[in-house]
PDB file of C-alpha atoms in Angstrom:
ATOM      1  CA  UNK O 415    -130.709 -17.059 113.074  1.00  0.00           C
ATOM      2  CA  UNK O 416    -133.327 -19.798 112.662  1.00  0.00           C
ATOM      3  CA  UNK O 417    -137.115 -19.453 112.869  1.00  0.00           C
ATOM      4  CA  UNK O 418    -139.904 -21.831 113.531  1.00  0.00           C
ATOM      5  CA  UNK O 419    -141.567 -22.009 110.084  1.00  0.00           C
ATOM      6  CA  UNK O 420    -145.038 -22.214 111.595  1.00  0.00           C
ATOM      7  CA  UNK O 421    -144.847 -19.542 114.358  1.00  0.00           C
ATOM      8  CA  UNK O 422    -142.110 -17.305 113.072  1.00  0.00           C
ATOM      9  CA  UNK O 423    -140.456 -17.417 116.533  1.00  0.00           C
ATOM     10  CA  UNK O 424    -136.667 -17.358 116.786  1.00  0.00           C
ATOM     11  CA  UNK O 425    -135.540 -20.756 117.996  1.00  0.00           C
ATOM     12  CA  UNK O 426    -131.696 -20.372 117.504  1.00  0.00           C
ATOM     13  CA  UNK O 427    -129.116 -17.688 116.783  1.00  0.00           C
ATOM     14  CA  UNK O 428    -125.428 -17.543 116.361  1.00  0.00           C
ATOM     15  CA  UNK O 429    -122.931 -14.633 116.223  1.00  0.00           C
ATOM     16  CA  UNK O 430    -120.624 -15.443 113.368  1.00  0.00           C
ATOM     17  CA  UNK O 431    -118.381 -12.488 114.349  1.00  0.00           C
ATOM     18  CA  UNK O 432    -118.203 -10.842 110.945  1.00  0.00           C
ATOM     19  CA  UNK O 433    -120.409  -9.493 108.256  1.00  0.00           C
ATOM     20  CA  UNK O 434    -122.082 -12.027 105.916  1.00  0.00           C
ATOM     21  CA  UNK O 435    -122.597 -11.406 102.142  1.00  0.00           C
ATOM     22  CA  UNK O 436    -122.864 -15.039 100.809  1.00  0.00           C
ATOM     23  CA  UNK O 437    -126.059 -17.099 100.998  1.00  0.00           C
ATOM     24  CA  UNK O 438    -126.054 -20.324 102.963  1.00  0.00           C
ATOM     25  CA  UNK O 439    -126.164 -23.731 101.369  1.00  0.00           C
ATOM     26  CA  UNK O 440    -127.601 -26.893 102.758  1.00  0.00           C
ATOM     27  CA  UNK O 441    -126.692 -30.509 101.853  1.00  0.00           C
ATOM     28  CA  UNK O 442    -126.909 -34.034 103.275  1.00  0.00           C
ATOM     29  CA  UNK O 443    -124.171 -36.583 103.895  1.00  0.00           C
ATOM     30  CA  UNK O 444    -124.989 -40.074 105.226  1.00  0.00           C
ATOM     31  CA  UNK O 445    -128.395 -38.935 106.273  1.00  0.00           C
ATOM     32  CA  UNK O 446    -127.207 -35.800 108.286  1.00  0.00           C
ATOM     33  CA  UNK O 447    -128.145 -32.432 107.167  1.00  0.00           C
ATOM     34  CA  UNK O 448    -125.547 -29.584 107.070  1.00  0.00           C
ATOM     35  CA  UNK O 449    -125.739 -25.866 106.542  1.00  0.00           C
ATOM     36  CA  UNK O 450    -122.565 -23.999 105.393  1.00  0.00           C
ATOM     37  CA  UNK O 451    -122.028 -20.343 105.279  1.00  0.00           C
ATOM     38  CA  UNK O 452    -119.211 -18.273 104.087  1.00  0.00           C
ATOM     39  CA  UNK O 453    -118.438 -15.604 106.667  1.00  0.00           C
ATOM     40  CA  UNK O 454    -116.606 -12.372 105.893  1.00  0.00           C
ATOM     41  CA  UNK O 455    -117.402  -8.953 104.719  1.00  0.00           C
ATOM     42  CA  UNK O 456    -117.571  -8.224 100.971  1.00  0.00           C
ATOM     43  CA  UNK O 457    -119.966  -6.949  98.335  1.00  0.00           C
ATOM     44  CA  UNK O 458    -121.535  -3.590  98.171  1.00  0.00           C
ATOM     45  CA  UNK O 459    -121.752  -2.730 101.834  1.00  0.00           C
ATOM     46  CA  UNK O 460    -118.104  -3.404 102.492  1.00  0.00           C
ATOM     47  CA  UNK O 461    -117.324  -0.264 100.545  1.00  0.00           C
ATOM     48  CA  UNK O 462    -119.907   1.650 102.703  1.00  0.00           C
ATOM     49  CA  UNK O 463    -117.381   4.152 104.080  1.00  0.00           C
ATOM     50  CA  UNK O 464    -117.378   5.255 107.724  1.00  0.00           C
ATOM     51  CA  UNK O 465    -120.304   3.065 108.700  1.00  0.00           C
ATOM     52  CA  UNK O 466    -118.622  -0.054 107.451  1.00  0.00           C
ATOM     53  CA  UNK O 467    -115.285   1.027 108.977  1.00  0.00           C
ATOM     54  CA  UNK O 468    -116.893   1.441 112.402  1.00  0.00           C
ATOM     55  CA  UNK O 469    -117.707  -2.249 112.611  1.00  0.00           C
ATOM     56  CA  UNK O 470    -114.085  -2.836 113.192  1.00  0.00           C
ATOM     57  CA  UNK O 471    -113.808  -5.701 110.730  1.00  0.00           C
ATOM     58  CA  UNK O 472    -110.215  -5.162 109.399  1.00  0.00           C
ATOM     59  CA  UNK O 473    -108.576  -6.656 106.407  1.00  0.00           C
ATOM     60  CA  UNK O 474    -106.180  -9.552 107.407  1.00  0.00           C
ATOM     61  CA  UNK O 475    -107.049  -9.114 111.174  1.00  0.00           C
ATOM     62  CA  UNK O 476    -110.400 -10.740 110.536  1.00  0.00           C
ATOM     63  CA  UNK O 477    -110.165 -13.469 107.939  1.00  0.00           C
ATOM     64  CA  UNK O 478    -113.024 -15.029 105.980  1.00  0.00           C
ATOM     65  CA  UNK O 479    -113.924 -18.472 106.967  1.00  0.00           C
ATOM     66  CA  UNK O 480    -116.508 -21.201 106.140  1.00  0.00           C
ATOM     67  CA  UNK O 481    -118.775 -22.121 109.069  1.00  0.00           C
ATOM     68  CA  UNK O 482    -120.858 -25.360 108.905  1.00  0.00           C
ATOM     69  CA  UNK O 483    -123.728 -26.281 111.265  1.00  0.00           C
ATOM     70  CA  UNK O 484    -125.586 -29.483 111.928  1.00  0.00           C
ATOM     71  CA  UNK O 485    -128.349 -30.281 114.508  1.00  0.00           C
ATOM     72  CA  UNK O 486    -126.003 -32.331 116.646  1.00  0.00           C
ATOM     73  CA  UNK O 487    -122.878 -30.177 116.172  1.00  0.00           C
ATOM     74  CA  UNK O 488    -121.115 -29.257 119.444  1.00  0.00           C
ATOM     75  CA  UNK O 489    -117.569 -28.087 118.404  1.00  0.00           C
ATOM     76  CA  UNK O 490    -116.416 -24.660 119.699  1.00  0.00           C
ATOM     77  CA  UNK O 491    -115.461 -22.242 116.982  1.00  0.00           C
ATOM     78  CA  UNK O 492    -112.207 -20.294 117.578  1.00  0.00           C
ATOM     79  CA  UNK O 493    -112.934 -16.724 118.520  1.00  0.00           C
ATOM     80  CA  UNK O 494    -111.929 -13.880 116.184  1.00  0.00           C
ATOM     81  CA  UNK O 495    -109.560 -11.025 117.235  1.00  0.00           C
ATOM     82  CA  UNK O 496    -111.160  -8.007 118.822  1.00  0.00           C
ATOM     83  CA  UNK O 497    -112.275  -5.195 116.625  1.00  0.00           C
ATOM     84  CA  UNK O 498    -109.434  -3.378 114.876  1.00  0.00           C
ATOM     85  CA  UNK O 499    -109.382   0.181 113.455  1.00  0.00           C
ATOM     86  CA  UNK O 500    -106.360   0.907 111.196  1.00  0.00           C
ATOM     87  CA  UNK O 501    -104.785   4.157 112.254  1.00  0.00           C
ATOM     88  CA  UNK O 502    -104.160   6.684 109.404  1.00  0.00           C
ATOM     89  CA  UNK O 503    -100.479   7.588 108.845  1.00  0.00           C
ATOM     90  CA  UNK O 504    -100.001  11.305 109.127  1.00  0.00           C
ATOM     91  CA  UNK O 505     -96.310  12.031 108.440  1.00  0.00           C
ATOM     92  CA  UNK O 506     -95.271  15.567 109.528  1.00  0.00           C
ATOM     93  CA  UNK O 507     -92.785  15.878 106.749  1.00  0.00           C
ATOM     94  CA  UNK O 508     -95.259  15.246 103.974  1.00  0.00           C
ATOM     95  CA  UNK O 509     -96.547  18.445 102.388  1.00  0.00           C
ATOM     96  CA  UNK O 510     -99.867  17.845 100.814  1.00  0.00           C
ATOM     97  CA  UNK O 511    -100.284  19.558  97.429  1.00  0.00           C
ATOM     98  CA  UNK O 512    -104.045  20.464  97.139  1.00  0.00           C
ATOM     99  CA  UNK O 513    -104.098  20.588  93.411  1.00  0.00           C
ATOM    100  CA  UNK O 514    -102.487  17.132  93.192  1.00  0.00           C
ATOM    101  CA  UNK O 515    -104.824  15.765  95.837  1.00  0.00           C
ATOM    102  CA  UNK O 516    -107.814  17.005  93.950  1.00  0.00           C
ATOM    103  CA  UNK O 517    -106.564  15.209  90.816  1.00  0.00           C
ATOM    104  CA  UNK O 518    -105.960  12.185  92.987  1.00  0.00           C
ATOM    105  CA  UNK O 519    -109.463  12.116  94.141  1.00  0.00           C
ATOM    106  CA  UNK O 520    -110.535  11.404  90.461  1.00  0.00           C
ATOM    107  CA  UNK O 521    -108.030   8.551  90.354  1.00  0.00           C
ATOM    108  CA  UNK O 522    -109.493   7.025  93.487  1.00  0.00           C
ATOM    109  CA  UNK O 523    -112.621   6.056  91.651  1.00  0.00           C
ATOM    110  CA  UNK O 524    -110.525   3.081  90.462  1.00  0.00           C
ATOM    111  CA  UNK O 525    -109.975   2.087  94.020  1.00  0.00           C
ATOM    112  CA  UNK O 526    -113.029   2.768  96.116  1.00  0.00           C
ATOM    113  CA  UNK O 527    -114.962  -0.366  95.207  1.00  0.00           C
ATOM    114  CA  UNK O 528    -112.469  -2.442  97.237  1.00  0.00           C
ATOM    115  CA  UNK O 529    -110.840   0.159  99.553  1.00  0.00           C
ATOM    116  CA  UNK O 530    -113.943   1.994 100.654  1.00  0.00           C
ATOM    117  CA  UNK O 531    -116.011   5.121 100.090  1.00  0.00           C
ATOM    118  CA  UNK O 532    -114.213   8.190 101.270  1.00  0.00           C
ATOM    119  CA  UNK O 533    -111.281   5.937 101.894  1.00  0.00           C
ATOM    120  CA  UNK O 534    -112.737   4.151 104.932  1.00  0.00           C
ATOM    121  CA  UNK O 535    -112.068   0.468 104.427  1.00  0.00           C
ATOM    122  CA  UNK O 536    -114.783  -1.886 105.530  1.00  0.00           C
ATOM    123  CA  UNK O 537    -112.388  -4.786 105.708  1.00  0.00           C
ATOM    124  CA  UNK O 538    -112.611  -6.124 102.152  1.00  0.00           C
ATOM    125  CA  UNK O 539    -109.144  -4.617 101.213  1.00  0.00           C
ATOM    126  CA  UNK O 540    -106.434  -2.760 103.157  1.00  0.00           C
ATOM    127  CA  UNK O 541    -107.095   0.739 104.429  1.00  0.00           C
ATOM    128  CA  UNK O 542    -104.946   2.885 102.218  1.00  0.00           C
ATOM    129  CA  UNK O 543    -104.680   5.654 104.733  1.00  0.00           C
ATOM    130  CA  UNK O 544    -102.810   3.254 107.111  1.00  0.00           C
ATOM    131  CA  UNK O 545    -100.734   1.494 104.377  1.00  0.00           C
ATOM    132  CA  UNK O 546     -96.947   2.231 104.369  1.00  0.00           C
ATOM    133  CA  UNK O 547     -96.922   1.207 100.672  1.00  0.00           C
ATOM    134  CA  UNK O 548     -98.784   4.387  99.752  1.00  0.00           C
ATOM    135  CA  UNK O 549     -96.027   6.364 101.461  1.00  0.00           C
ATOM    136  CA  UNK O 550     -93.296   5.221  98.971  1.00  0.00           C
ATOM    137  CA  UNK O 551     -93.359   6.084  95.316  1.00  0.00           C
ATOM    138  CA  UNK O 552     -91.413   3.030  94.151  1.00  0.00           C
ATOM    139  CA  UNK O 553     -93.361   0.478  96.246  1.00  0.00           C
ATOM    140  CA  UNK O 554     -96.690   2.121  95.222  1.00  0.00           C
ATOM    141  CA  UNK O 555     -95.914   1.847  91.584  1.00  0.00           C
ATOM    142  CA  UNK O 556     -94.825  -1.713  91.919  1.00  0.00           C
ATOM    143  CA  UNK O 557     -98.120  -2.652  93.457  1.00  0.00           C
ATOM    144  CA  UNK O 558    -100.512  -0.347  91.414  1.00  0.00           C
ATOM    145  CA  UNK O 559     -98.825  -0.380  88.076  1.00  0.00           C
ATOM    146  CA  UNK O 560     -96.812  -3.603  87.960  1.00  0.00           C
ATOM    147  CA  UNK O 561     -99.268  -5.834  89.748  1.00  0.00           C
ATOM    148  CA  UNK O 562     -96.939  -7.123  92.571  1.00  0.00           C
ATOM    149  CA  UNK O 563    -100.125  -8.173  94.557  1.00  0.00           C
ATOM    150  CA  UNK O 564    -102.188  -9.634  91.783  1.00  0.00           C
ATOM    151  CA  UNK O 565    -102.077 -13.027  93.416  1.00  0.00           C
ATOM    152  CA  UNK O 566    -103.737 -11.451  96.472  1.00  0.00           C
ATOM    153  CA  UNK O 567    -106.658 -10.018  94.496  1.00  0.00           C
ATOM    154  CA  UNK O 568    -105.144  -6.459  93.825  1.00  0.00           C
ATOM    155  CA  UNK O 569    -105.623  -5.630  90.179  1.00  0.00           C
ATOM    156  CA  UNK O 570    -102.966  -3.683  88.293  1.00  0.00           C
ATOM    157  CA  UNK O 571    -103.360  -0.421  86.432  1.00  0.00           C
ATOM    158  CA  UNK O 572    -100.377  -0.444  83.951  1.00  0.00           C
ATOM    159  CA  UNK O 573    -101.707   2.630  82.057  1.00  0.00           C
ATOM    160  CA  UNK O 574    -101.527   4.940  85.106  1.00  0.00           C
ATOM    161  CA  UNK O 575     -98.802   7.514  84.633  1.00  0.00           C
ATOM    162  CA  UNK O 576     -96.214   8.482  87.347  1.00  0.00           C
ATOM    163  CA  UNK O 577     -98.046  11.842  87.629  1.00  0.00           C
ATOM    164  CA  UNK O 578    -101.451  10.050  88.265  1.00  0.00           C
ATOM    165  CA  UNK O 579     -99.786   7.808  90.920  1.00  0.00           C
ATOM    166  CA  UNK O 580     -98.382  10.801  92.669  1.00  0.00           C
ATOM    167  CA  UNK O 581    -101.596  12.635  92.627  1.00  0.00           C
ATOM    168  CA  UNK O 582    -103.325   9.550  94.165  1.00  0.00           C
ATOM    169  CA  UNK O 583    -100.616   9.511  96.865  1.00  0.00           C
ATOM    170  CA  UNK O 584    -101.375  13.063  97.762  1.00  0.00           C
ATOM    171  CA  UNK O 585    -105.100  12.325  97.877  1.00  0.00           C
ATOM    172  CA  UNK O 586    -104.415   9.383 100.267  1.00  0.00           C
ATOM    173  CA  UNK O 587    -102.305  11.599 102.531  1.00  0.00           C
ATOM    174  CA  UNK O 588    -105.022  14.281 102.485  1.00  0.00           C
ATOM    175  CA  UNK O 589    -107.697  11.748 103.461  1.00  0.00           C
ATOM    176  CA  UNK O 590    -105.424  10.339 106.215  1.00  0.00           C
ATOM    177  CA  UNK O 591    -105.026  13.781 107.770  1.00  0.00           C
ATOM    178  CA  UNK O 592    -108.687  14.676 107.312  1.00  0.00           C
ATOM    179  CA  UNK O 593    -109.994  11.411 108.922  1.00  0.00           C
ATOM    180  CA  UNK O 594    -107.599  11.225 111.905  1.00  0.00           C
ATOM    181  CA  UNK O 595    -110.315  12.860 114.146  1.00  0.00           C
ATOM    182  CA  UNK O 596    -112.723  10.092 112.979  1.00  0.00           C
ATOM    183  CA  UNK O 597    -110.220   7.410 113.956  1.00  0.00           C
ATOM    184  CA  UNK O 598    -109.578   9.041 117.348  1.00  0.00           C
ATOM    185  CA  UNK O 599    -113.371   9.254 117.970  1.00  0.00           C
ATOM    186  CA  UNK O 600    -113.819   5.647 117.004  1.00  0.00           C
ATOM    187  CA  UNK O 601    -111.125   4.531 119.288  1.00  0.00           C
ATOM    188  CA  UNK O 602    -112.360   6.641 122.146  1.00  0.00           C
ATOM    189  CA  UNK O 603    -115.941   5.330 121.670  1.00  0.00           C
ATOM    190  CA  UNK O 604    -114.841   1.712 121.794  1.00  0.00           C
ATOM    191  CA  UNK O 605    -112.099   1.932 124.483  1.00  0.00           C
ATOM    192  CA  UNK O 606    -114.640   1.599 127.369  1.00  0.00           C
ATOM    193  CA  UNK O 607    -115.963  -1.613 125.756  1.00  0.00           C
ATOM    194  CA  UNK O 608    -112.413  -3.179 125.690  1.00  0.00           C
ATOM    195  CA  UNK O 609    -113.308  -4.558 122.258  1.00  0.00           C
ATOM    196  CA  UNK O 610    -110.737  -2.797 119.981  1.00  0.00           C
ATOM    197  CA  UNK O 611    -107.104  -2.840 119.106  1.00  0.00           C
ATOM    198  CA  UNK O 612    -105.203   0.047 117.508  1.00  0.00           C
TER     199      UNK O 612
END
């Protein structure tokens, strides 16, 4: 959004399609001024829980991008995919152990900064409730303990025990089951707008 510095009136606005955390920069090349802005959710609000999740900005579905403007620019920017709400996985054959889930909630403090408050991802990292990796002990250990996804920004936690990992898995399944009604409501509320994908 651009304002007239003298009148404070809005003279231009643009929908970037995603949340913005980074500040813009301006520079000049061959006498032409440019303004560049890194677009994509991150920072504190991306871990904002259900409020952030309801924007429908999903990890990997909506990728970060650098947008540059100039006064005489006329290029069309490719549209982003429609809003996407990851569906929690709720397997019928998984029996949640409440004691393990309670212990796993304590472990989740290591995760929520990226994966979202109350396990609602705001798009900065995968939604663990919808991740098949969190369904398999071996795969989960390879990612969380061994750092299989370090190159993608996922830190490793080599000191976590197998018991702690299992407790975390039970907490993820518990939150997936508890939040399925939130997912269903979000999908229902957005279906009429034809702006979502499941």
